[in-house]
Amino acid sequence: MMGWLADPAFASLLVRGFATTFLLAATVVVASNLLALALAIYLQQPAARLRRLVLAYSFFARAVPALALLFGLYYGLPAVGIYLEPIPSAVAGLVFASTAYNLEFLRSGFESIAPGQREAARALGLRPAIVYAKVLVPQAYASAAPALFSNAIQIVKGSALASLVAVDELSAASTTIVAETYEAIPVLAFVAALYMVIAGGVLALQYLYERRLR
Amino acid sequence: MFELALAWLPRFLAAAALTIALSAAIFAISGLVGLALALATHETKSAAPRRALEAFSGLFRAVPELVVLFFVFFGGLQIGLDLGPIGATLVAFGLVGIAYDFQVFKGALAAVAPGQFEAGRALGFGRLKLYTIVVLPQMLPIARKGWLTYAIGTVKRVSIASAVSVSEIMYVTKQAIAATNAPFLFLSIAVALYIAVVAPLLAFNERRA
């Protein structure tokens, strides 16, 4: 039943698929978290003039399926003469979708901080950059972390959608192998286990982060 | 362009209706079974069923919906069980939904003060009365936000069923693009349909209760 695993062609498909999924998900997690932090800090500024635009983006990105965004880049860009490789195109679509969620989590993280914290930091004469770096951001993360970590797992899962726009990641590898071997159950169970390895890695990071907080 | 949109409109509306119907069915299955499982584990004293449920729930929350869907659809065919695209979609997304809603309801149950259970029992309520009169009215408002957030996501997640050729919104979009080579027109229609369905739900869930 697991004979297909010994086939070097299938094994290398799986290895490359796993590596692509891992790198794709890691890139999207890092990029969407950095962008979300920048936007969340921006929204904290009373003078944020593009506030409405950022909020409209967030609403749009959360109302539309990630798959529609991926199709938009995949079918839409070539129509206007822009040719992106499948992977950068998938990264762009997934980052667009996940940044909005991370932004919402960080926004409520910042809102949960007692106003006295900011005032006290200012009263100590700290520069605004230090107020954020040392006082506000760590507290926002303390309350947003569980949601951000579970969104990271959503991103790992969402990366499977890239297989529908021509990225040869883990799910694409599994459909190729299933199409050739007809061994849907063992192949997909094995691939599911590989996804759980990555999700397990995220949970391990979360555990380490939460232990450090205590 | 307007004529092209008009010609495809009936198919898009049918696709939107299918998306809504599938989402509603998945919402009902996962809500009812997830709630029943949460209540059952709360009642049972033995650890084995609880551990099995947690393993099930952890598994189906960690694996991509697309892989679960392929597993049900192609795995079913491998053992001679042809669920069809829509049947496989309901089973796959139902299982994932149960895994999530179980966690939501488990958390909400844990948030009901233990004294409430004791007080209900002290009043001589049977199990049915205890849960319907005392526990559920307290836990459902706690569960509401997480439950609805997941349910709203379901409307979007159903787009994944296009991969097994369920003719929901994204599938029809793909077909229309292939047939006419007008990607922006049809993607705009798809996005407009999703916003029309999801935006009111998001706004409802985010208003300050």
GROMACS .gro file of C-alpha atoms in nm:
model
  423
    1MET     CA    1   0.000   0.000   0.000
    2MET     CA    2   0.290   0.235   0.067
    3GLY     CA    3   0.495   0.106  -0.227
    4TRP     CA    4   0.456   0.440  -0.409
    5LEU     CA    5   0.663   0.601  -0.135
    6ALA     CA    6   0.965   0.397  -0.247
    7ASP     CA    7   0.938   0.534  -0.602
    8PRO     CA    8   1.214   0.798  -0.626
    9ALA     CA    9   1.006   1.015  -0.861
   10PHE     CA   10   0.718   1.034  -0.611
   11ALA     CA   11   0.953   1.072  -0.315
   12SER     CA   12   1.126   1.368  -0.476
   13LEU     CA   13   0.787   1.523  -0.568
   14LEU     CA   14   0.690   1.501  -0.202
   15VAL     CA   15   1.020   1.640  -0.075
   16ARG     CA   16   1.004   1.934  -0.316
   17GLY     CA   17   0.635   1.985  -0.242
   18PHE     CA   18   0.702   1.987   0.132
   19ALA     CA   19   0.989   2.234   0.093
   20THR     CA   20   0.775   2.461  -0.128
   21THR     CA   21   0.481   2.453   0.113
   22PHE     CA   22   0.712   2.527   0.406
   23LEU     CA   23   0.887   2.819   0.234
   24LEU     CA   24   0.560   2.955   0.090
   25ALA     CA   25   0.386   2.946   0.428
   26ALA     CA   26   0.689   3.086   0.613
   27THR     CA   27   0.721   3.375   0.367
   28VAL     CA   28   0.352   3.458   0.395
   29VAL     CA   29   0.355   3.435   0.777
   30VAL     CA   30   0.657   3.667   0.810
   31ALA     CA   31   0.545   3.917   0.543
   32SER     CA   32   0.184   3.937   0.661
   33ASN     CA   33   0.288   3.981   1.025
   34LEU     CA   34   0.534   4.262   0.943
   35LEU     CA   35   0.283   4.441   0.719
   36ALA     CA   36   0.005   4.397   0.975
   37LEU     CA   37   0.226   4.541   1.253
   38ALA     CA   38   0.314   4.843   1.039
   39LEU     CA   39  -0.053   4.903   0.952
   40ALA     CA   40  -0.168   4.848   1.313
   41ILE     CA   41   0.086   5.105   1.441
   42TYR     CA   42  -0.020   5.341   1.162
   43LEU     CA   43  -0.385   5.312   1.268
   44GLN     CA   44  -0.282   5.400   1.625
   45GLN     CA   45  -0.169   5.744   1.505
   46PRO     CA   46  -0.439   6.009   1.556
   47ALA     CA   47  -0.320   6.176   1.233
   48ALA     CA   48  -0.356   5.862   1.018
   49ARG     CA   49  -0.510   6.014   0.706
   50LEU     CA   50  -0.551   5.687   0.518
   51ARG     CA   51  -0.737   5.521   0.805
   52ARG     CA   52  -1.053   5.468   0.598
   53LEU     CA   53  -0.853   5.316   0.314
   54VAL     CA   54  -0.676   5.070   0.547
   55LEU     CA   55  -1.005   4.972   0.712
   56ALA     CA   56  -1.172   4.927   0.373
   57TYR     CA   57  -0.883   4.705   0.262
   58SER     CA   58  -0.917   4.496   0.578
   59PHE     CA   59  -1.291   4.453   0.527
   60PHE     CA   60  -1.251   4.364   0.160
   61ALA     CA   61  -0.972   4.113   0.220
   62ARG     CA   62  -1.178   3.938   0.489
   63ALA     CA   63  -1.500   3.934   0.286
   64VAL     CA   64  -1.352   3.773  -0.027
   65PRO     CA   65  -1.219   3.414  -0.038
   66ALA     CA   66  -0.842   3.380  -0.065
   67LEU     CA   67  -0.903   3.165  -0.371
   68ALA     CA   68  -1.074   3.457  -0.548
   69LEU     CA   69  -0.769   3.675  -0.475
   70LEU     CA   70  -0.538   3.403  -0.609
   71PHE     CA   71  -0.750   3.365  -0.924
   72GLY     CA   72  -0.753   3.743  -0.959
   73LEU     CA   73  -0.374   3.754  -0.974
   74TYR     CA   74  -0.345   3.436  -1.178
   75TYR     CA   75  -0.598   3.521  -1.449
   76GLY     CA   76  -0.613   3.897  -1.410
   77LEU     CA   77  -0.247   4.007  -1.423
   78PRO     CA   78  -0.165   3.845  -1.760
   79ALA     CA   79  -0.471   4.022  -1.904
   80VAL     CA   80  -0.304   4.357  -1.829
   81GLY     CA   81   0.034   4.242  -1.955
   82ILE     CA   82   0.194   4.152  -1.620
   83TYR     CA   83   0.347   3.805  -1.608
   84LEU     CA   84   0.437   3.685  -1.260
   85GLU     CA   85   0.573   3.340  -1.181
   86PRO     CA   86   0.319   3.122  -0.997
   87ILE     CA   87   0.500   3.140  -0.662
   88PRO     CA   88   0.538   3.521  -0.631
   89SER     CA   89   0.181   3.555  -0.752
   90ALA     CA   90   0.056   3.310  -0.486
   91VAL     CA   91   0.264   3.483  -0.217
   92ALA     CA   92   0.110   3.818  -0.310
   93GLY     CA   93  -0.246   3.682  -0.296
   94LEU     CA   94  -0.198   3.500   0.033
   95VAL     CA   95  -0.019   3.796   0.196
   96PHE     CA   96  -0.301   4.027   0.084
   97ALA     CA   97  -0.557   3.794   0.246
   98SER     CA   98  -0.374   3.712   0.572
   99THR     CA   99  -0.243   4.060   0.651
  100ALA     CA  100  -0.601   4.175   0.706
  101TYR     CA  101  -0.664   3.911   0.975
  102ASN     CA  102  -0.332   3.976   1.150
  103LEU     CA  103  -0.408   4.349   1.138
  104GLU     CA  104  -0.743   4.296   1.313
  105PHE     CA  105  -0.581   4.083   1.586
  106LEU     CA  106  -0.306   4.341   1.647
  107ARG     CA  107  -0.560   4.625   1.640
  108SER     CA  108  -0.756   4.467   1.923
  109GLY     CA  109  -0.423   4.391   2.091
  110PHE     CA  110  -0.337   4.762   2.092
  111GLU     CA  111  -0.689   4.856   2.201
  112SER     CA  112  -0.666   4.623   2.501
  113ILE     CA  113  -0.372   4.819   2.644
  114ALA     CA  114  -0.470   5.050   2.931
  115PRO     CA  115  -0.437   5.416   2.819
  116GLY     CA  116  -0.224   5.483   3.129
  117GLN     CA  117   0.056   5.274   2.979
  118ARG     CA  118   0.109   5.513   2.690
  119GLU     CA  119   0.074   5.819   2.913
  120ALA     CA  120   0.317   5.680   3.169
  121ALA     CA  121   0.574   5.600   2.899
  122ARG     CA  122   0.541   5.954   2.761
  123ALA     CA  123   0.564   6.103   3.108
  124LEU     CA  124   0.897   5.925   3.148
  125GLY     CA  125   1.015   6.124   2.848
  126LEU     CA  126   1.055   5.822   2.617
  127ARG     CA  127   1.066   5.895   2.247
  128PRO     CA  128   0.761   5.770   2.048
  129ALA     CA  129   0.965   5.495   1.881
  130ILE     CA  130   1.078   5.366   2.222
  131VAL     CA  131   0.725   5.391   2.360
  132TYR     CA  132   0.616   5.151   2.086
  133ALA     CA  133   0.918   4.923   2.091
  134LYS     CA  134   0.942   4.880   2.467
  135VAL     CA  135   0.593   4.945   2.601
  136LEU     CA  136   0.307   4.914   2.354
  137VAL     CA  137   0.411   4.652   2.099
  138PRO     CA  138   0.511   4.386   2.356
  139GLN     CA  139   0.176   4.430   2.533
  140ALA     CA  140  -0.022   4.420   2.209
  141TYR     CA  141   0.153   4.095   2.119
  142ALA     CA  142   0.091   3.946   2.461
  143SER     CA  143  -0.283   3.959   2.399
  144ALA     CA  144  -0.282   3.906   2.021
  145ALA     CA  145  -0.037   3.613   2.017
  146PRO     CA  146  -0.286   3.322   2.043
  147ALA     CA  147  -0.487   3.458   1.748
  148LEU     CA  148  -0.171   3.533   1.548
  149PHE     CA  149  -0.038   3.183   1.604
  150SER     CA  150  -0.365   3.020   1.503
  151ASN     CA  151  -0.372   3.241   1.195
  152ALA     CA  152  -0.023   3.115   1.114
  153ILE     CA  153  -0.172   2.764   1.106
  154GLN     CA  154  -0.451   2.896   0.882
  155ILE     CA  155  -0.181   3.029   0.650
  156VAL     CA  156  -0.009   2.690   0.636
  157LYS     CA  157  -0.347   2.540   0.540
  158GLY     CA  158  -0.427   2.824   0.302
  159SER     CA  159  -0.101   2.764   0.116
  160ALA     CA  160  -0.265   2.449  -0.023
  161LEU     CA  161  -0.483   2.679  -0.236
  162ALA     CA  162  -0.169   2.773  -0.430
  163SER     CA  163  -0.192   2.428  -0.590
  164LEU     CA  164  -0.504   2.553  -0.772
  165VAL     CA  165  -0.302   2.832  -0.937
  166ALA     CA  166  -0.017   2.619  -1.070
  167VAL     CA  167   0.222   2.618  -0.770
  168ASP     CA  168   0.385   2.277  -0.727
  169GLU     CA  169   0.352   2.255  -0.351
  170LEU     CA  170   0.257   1.963  -0.129
  171SER     CA  171  -0.112   1.933  -0.226
  172ALA     CA  172  -0.024   1.952  -0.595
  173ALA     CA  173   0.231   1.673  -0.542
  174SER     CA  174  -0.037   1.463  -0.373
  175THR     CA  175  -0.285   1.502  -0.661
  176THR     CA  176  -0.014   1.410  -0.912
  177ILE     CA  177   0.072   1.094  -0.719
  178VAL     CA  178  -0.296   1.003  -0.665
  179ALA     CA  179  -0.363   1.047  -1.038
  180GLU     CA  180  -0.083   0.801  -1.118
  181THR     CA  181  -0.124   0.542  -0.842
  182TYR     CA  182  -0.498   0.560  -0.756
  183GLU     CA  183  -0.384   0.520  -0.393
  184ALA     CA  184  -0.583   0.820  -0.270
  185ILE     CA  185  -0.615   0.716   0.094
  186PRO     CA  186  -0.252   0.638   0.186
  187VAL     CA  187  -0.112   0.924  -0.025
  188LEU     CA  188  -0.345   1.188   0.116
  189ALA     CA  189  -0.308   1.054   0.472
  190PHE     CA  190   0.069   1.081   0.436
  191VAL     CA  191   0.041   1.436   0.301
  192ALA     CA  192  -0.199   1.527   0.583
  193ALA     CA  193   0.066   1.403   0.828
  194LEU     CA  194   0.325   1.626   0.662
  195TYR     CA  195   0.095   1.927   0.706
  196MET     CA  196   0.055   1.832   1.070
  197VAL     CA  197   0.433   1.838   1.108
  198ILE     CA  198   0.436   2.204   0.997
  199ALA     CA  199   0.132   2.290   1.211
  200GLY     CA  200   0.306   2.114   1.501
  201GLY     CA  201   0.607   2.337   1.444
  202VAL     CA  202   0.386   2.646   1.477
  203LEU     CA  203   0.234   2.508   1.799
  204ALA     CA  204   0.586   2.444   1.934
  205LEU     CA  205   0.682   2.807   1.861
  206GLN     CA  206   0.366   2.923   2.036
  207TYR     CA  207   0.452   2.710   2.340
  208LEU     CA  208   0.803   2.858   2.353
  209TYR     CA  209   0.666   3.213   2.320
  210GLU     CA  210   0.408   3.164   2.592
  211ARG     CA  211   0.662   3.005   2.825
  212ARG     CA  212   0.887   3.308   2.780
  213LEU     CA  213   0.599   3.538   2.873
  214ARG     CA  214   0.546   3.368   3.205
  215MET     CA  215  -1.922   4.363  -2.199
  216PHE     CA  216  -2.257   4.435  -2.039
  217GLU     CA  217  -2.422   4.174  -2.261
  218LEU     CA  218  -2.156   3.920  -2.170
  219ALA     CA  219  -2.221   3.979  -1.800
  220LEU     CA  220  -2.595   3.954  -1.854
  221ALA     CA  221  -2.559   3.627  -2.045
  222TRP     CA  222  -2.365   3.468  -1.757
  223LEU     CA  223  -2.566   3.624  -1.477
  224PRO     CA  224  -2.816   3.336  -1.435
  225ARG     CA  225  -2.532   3.089  -1.388
  226PHE     CA  226  -2.364   3.316  -1.135
  227LEU     CA  227  -2.687   3.355  -0.939
  228ALA     CA  228  -2.739   2.979  -0.936
  229ALA     CA  229  -2.379   2.940  -0.819
  230ALA     CA  230  -2.435   3.193  -0.542
  231ALA     CA  231  -2.749   3.006  -0.435
  232LEU     CA  232  -2.549   2.682  -0.423
  233THR     CA  233  -2.273   2.850  -0.219
  234ILE     CA  234  -2.534   2.977   0.028
  235ALA     CA  235  -2.716   2.642   0.048
  236LEU     CA  236  -2.393   2.447   0.103
  237SER     CA  237  -2.274   2.696   0.366
  238ALA     CA  238  -2.608   2.674   0.547
  239ALA     CA  239  -2.602   2.294   0.547
  240ILE     CA  240  -2.241   2.287   0.672
  241PHE     CA  241  -2.327   2.549   0.936
  242ALA     CA  242  -2.616   2.334   1.060
  243ILE     CA  243  -2.424   2.003   1.058
  244SER     CA  244  -2.115   2.139   1.231
  245GLY     CA  245  -2.312   2.345   1.482
  246LEU     CA  246  -2.545   2.065   1.589
  247VAL     CA  247  -2.286   1.787   1.600
  248GLY     CA  248  -2.018   2.013   1.750
  249LEU     CA  249  -2.259   2.121   2.025
  250ALA     CA  250  -2.373   1.764   2.091
  251LEU     CA  251  -2.012   1.643   2.119
  252ALA     CA  252  -1.916   1.930   2.349
  253LEU     CA  253  -2.212   1.854   2.578
  254ALA     CA  254  -2.141   1.481   2.571
  255THR     CA  255  -1.775   1.521   2.667
  256HIS     CA  256  -1.877   1.760   2.941
  257GLU     CA  257  -2.104   1.493   3.084
  258THR     CA  258  -1.874   1.194   3.055
  259LYS     CA  259  -1.624   1.116   3.328
  260SER     CA  260  -1.396   0.887   3.128
  261ALA     CA  261  -1.094   1.036   2.952
  262ALA     CA  262  -1.071   0.805   2.649
  263PRO     CA  263  -1.358   0.948   2.439
  264ARG     CA  264  -1.247   1.300   2.521
  265ARG     CA  265  -0.893   1.224   2.405
  266ALA     CA  266  -1.021   1.067   2.084
  267LEU     CA  267  -1.234   1.375   2.015
  268GLU     CA  268  -0.945   1.611   2.082
  269ALA     CA  269  -0.729   1.410   1.842
  270PHE     CA  270  -1.003   1.423   1.577
  271SER     CA  271  -1.049   1.795   1.631
  272GLY     CA  272  -0.675   1.867   1.624
  273LEU     CA  273  -0.629   1.664   1.307
  274PHE     CA  274  -0.910   1.829   1.112
  275ARG     CA  275  -0.804   2.177   1.221
  276ALA     CA  276  -0.441   2.125   1.116
  277VAL     CA  277  -0.488   1.974   0.769
  278PRO     CA  278  -0.585   2.198   0.474
  279GLU     CA  279  -0.954   2.178   0.378
  280LEU     CA  280  -0.844   2.101   0.023
  281VAL     CA  281  -0.659   1.788   0.139
  282VAL     CA  282  -0.956   1.678   0.353
  283LEU     CA  283  -1.186   1.730   0.055
  284PHE     CA  284  -0.959   1.528  -0.176
  285PHE     CA  285  -0.933   1.259   0.091
  286VAL     CA  286  -1.311   1.225   0.117
  287PHE     CA  287  -1.373   1.257  -0.258
  288PHE     CA  288  -1.092   1.042  -0.403
  289GLY     CA  289  -1.052   0.822  -0.094
  290GLY     CA  290  -1.424   0.747  -0.111
  291LEU     CA  291  -1.388   0.643  -0.474
  292GLN     CA  292  -1.091   0.420  -0.384
  293ILE     CA  293  -1.307   0.217  -0.145
  294GLY     CA  294  -1.602   0.221  -0.387
  295LEU     CA  295  -1.798   0.495  -0.210
  296ASP     CA  296  -1.903   0.756  -0.465
  297LEU     CA  297  -2.028   1.056  -0.268
  298GLY     CA  298  -2.027   1.286  -0.568
  299PRO     CA  299  -1.874   1.635  -0.555
  300ILE     CA  300  -2.152   1.785  -0.343
  301GLY     CA  301  -2.172   1.489  -0.105
  302ALA     CA  302  -1.795   1.491  -0.059
  303THR     CA  303  -1.805   1.868   0.003
  304LEU     CA  304  -2.071   1.830   0.272
  305VAL     CA  305  -1.886   1.543   0.444
  306ALA     CA  306  -1.540   1.707   0.425
  307PHE     CA  307  -1.646   2.057   0.534
  308GLY     CA  308  -1.888   1.907   0.784
  309LEU     CA  309  -1.603   1.718   0.953
  310VAL     CA  310  -1.378   2.026   0.959
  311GLY     CA  311  -1.668   2.239   1.086
  312ILE     CA  312  -1.745   1.990   1.364
  313ALA     CA  313  -1.377   1.999   1.467
  314TYR     CA  314  -1.392   2.381   1.501
  315ASP     CA  315  -1.738   2.415   1.651
  316PHE     CA  316  -1.658   2.146   1.908
  317GLN     CA  317  -1.375   2.370   2.035
  318VAL     CA  318  -1.596   2.680   2.034
  319PHE     CA  319  -1.872   2.511   2.234
  320LYS     CA  320  -1.628   2.335   2.466
  321GLY     CA  321  -1.476   2.675   2.551
  322ALA     CA  322  -1.818   2.834   2.603
  323LEU     CA  323  -1.929   2.547   2.830
  324ALA     CA  324  -1.614   2.585   3.038
  325ALA     CA  325  -1.694   2.956   3.074
  326VAL     CA  326  -2.029   2.884   3.242
  327ALA     CA  327  -1.972   2.904   3.620
  328PRO     CA  328  -1.974   2.559   3.786
  329GLY     CA  329  -2.218   2.692   4.043
  330GLN     CA  330  -2.480   2.720   3.769
  331PHE     CA  331  -2.473   2.343   3.716
  332GLU     CA  332  -2.485   2.278   4.089
  333ALA     CA  333  -2.771   2.522   4.137
  334GLY     CA  334  -2.968   2.362   3.855
  335ARG     CA  335  -2.918   2.017   4.004
  336ALA     CA  336  -3.005   2.144   4.352
  337LEU     CA  337  -3.338   2.263   4.210
  338GLY     CA  338  -3.398   1.905   4.104
  339PHE     CA  339  -3.369   1.969   3.730
  340GLY     CA  340  -3.311   1.664   3.513
  341ARG     CA  341  -3.029   1.670   3.264
  342LEU     CA  342  -3.250   1.792   2.976
  343LYS     CA  343  -3.398   2.075   3.180
  344LEU     CA  344  -3.060   2.167   3.327
  345TYR     CA  345  -2.909   2.215   2.983
  346THR     CA  346  -3.203   2.374   2.802
  347ILE     CA  347  -3.306   2.614   3.078
  348VAL     CA  348  -2.982   2.689   3.263
  349VAL     CA  349  -2.673   2.605   3.060
  350LEU     CA  350  -2.752   2.672   2.691
  351PRO     CA  351  -2.896   3.023   2.741
  352GLN     CA  352  -2.569   3.114   2.915
  353MET     CA  353  -2.322   2.940   2.686
  354LEU     CA  354  -2.466   3.032   2.345
  355PRO     CA  355  -2.407   3.408   2.385
  356ILE     CA  356  -2.047   3.328   2.489
  357ALA     CA  357  -2.005   3.099   2.186
  358ARG     CA  358  -2.175   3.336   1.944
  359LYS     CA  359  -1.878   3.532   1.818
  360GLY     CA  360  -1.642   3.239   1.757
  361TRP     CA  361  -1.923   3.030   1.615
  362LEU     CA  362  -2.032   3.298   1.367
  363THR     CA  363  -1.676   3.388   1.273
  364TYR     CA  364  -1.619   3.031   1.167
  365ALA     CA  365  -1.956   3.012   0.990
  366ILE     CA  366  -1.882   3.328   0.790
  367GLY     CA  367  -1.550   3.173   0.688
  368THR     CA  368  -1.745   2.873   0.562
  369VAL     CA  369  -1.910   3.084   0.291
  370LYS     CA  370  -1.562   3.166   0.163
  371ARG     CA  371  -1.418   2.818   0.221
  372VAL     CA  372  -1.687   2.660   0.002
  373SER     CA  373  -1.494   2.818  -0.290
  374ILE     CA  374  -1.241   2.536  -0.239
  375ALA     CA  375  -1.507   2.289  -0.357
  376SER     CA  376  -1.447   2.426  -0.708
  377ALA     CA  377  -1.144   2.192  -0.704
  378VAL     CA  378  -1.379   1.891  -0.723
  379SER     CA  379  -1.601   2.069  -0.978
  380VAL     CA  380  -1.888   2.176  -0.753
  381SER     CA  381  -2.043   2.457  -0.955
  382GLU     CA  382  -2.030   2.722  -0.682
  383ILE     CA  383  -1.918   3.080  -0.746
  384MET     CA  384  -1.546   3.024  -0.809
  385TYR     CA  385  -1.606   2.728  -1.038
  386VAL     CA  386  -1.845   2.924  -1.259
  387THR     CA  387  -1.599   3.215  -1.255
  388LYS     CA  388  -1.323   2.987  -1.380
  389GLN     CA  389  -1.550   2.850  -1.654
  390ALA     CA  390  -1.660   3.197  -1.761
  391ILE     CA  391  -1.299   3.318  -1.780
  392ALA     CA  392  -1.199   3.013  -1.985
  393ALA     CA  393  -1.493   3.059  -2.223
  394THR     CA  394  -1.471   3.435  -2.276
  395ASN     CA  395  -1.122   3.546  -2.174
  396ALA     CA  396  -1.262   3.839  -1.976
  397PRO     CA  397  -1.109   3.779  -1.632
  398PHE     CA  398  -1.178   4.117  -1.473
  399LEU     CA  399  -1.545   4.120  -1.559
  400PHE     CA  400  -1.613   3.780  -1.407
  401LEU     CA  401  -1.381   3.817  -1.109
  402SER     CA  402  -1.561   4.143  -1.032
  403ILE     CA  403  -1.896   3.967  -1.046
  404ALA     CA  404  -1.764   3.691  -0.816
  405VAL     CA  405  -1.618   3.942  -0.570
  406ALA     CA  406  -1.941   4.144  -0.574
  407LEU     CA  407  -2.143   3.830  -0.495
  408TYR     CA  408  -1.912   3.734  -0.206
  409ILE     CA  409  -1.924   4.086  -0.065
  410ALA     CA  410  -2.304   4.089  -0.096
  411VAL     CA  411  -2.325   3.767   0.109
  412VAL     CA  412  -2.034   3.803   0.352
  413ALA     CA  413  -2.021   4.178   0.427
  414PRO     CA  414  -2.357   4.192   0.608
  415LEU     CA  415  -2.259   3.886   0.812
  416LEU     CA  416  -1.921   4.037   0.902
  417ALA     CA  417  -2.083   4.368   0.993
  418PHE     CA  418  -2.342   4.184   1.206
  419ASN     CA  419  -2.071   3.989   1.388
  420GLU     CA  420  -1.851   4.293   1.449
  421ARG     CA  421  -2.111   4.532   1.584
  422ARG     CA  422  -2.064   4.598   1.953
  423ALA     CA  423  -2.303   4.366   2.129
   0.00000   0.00000   0.00000
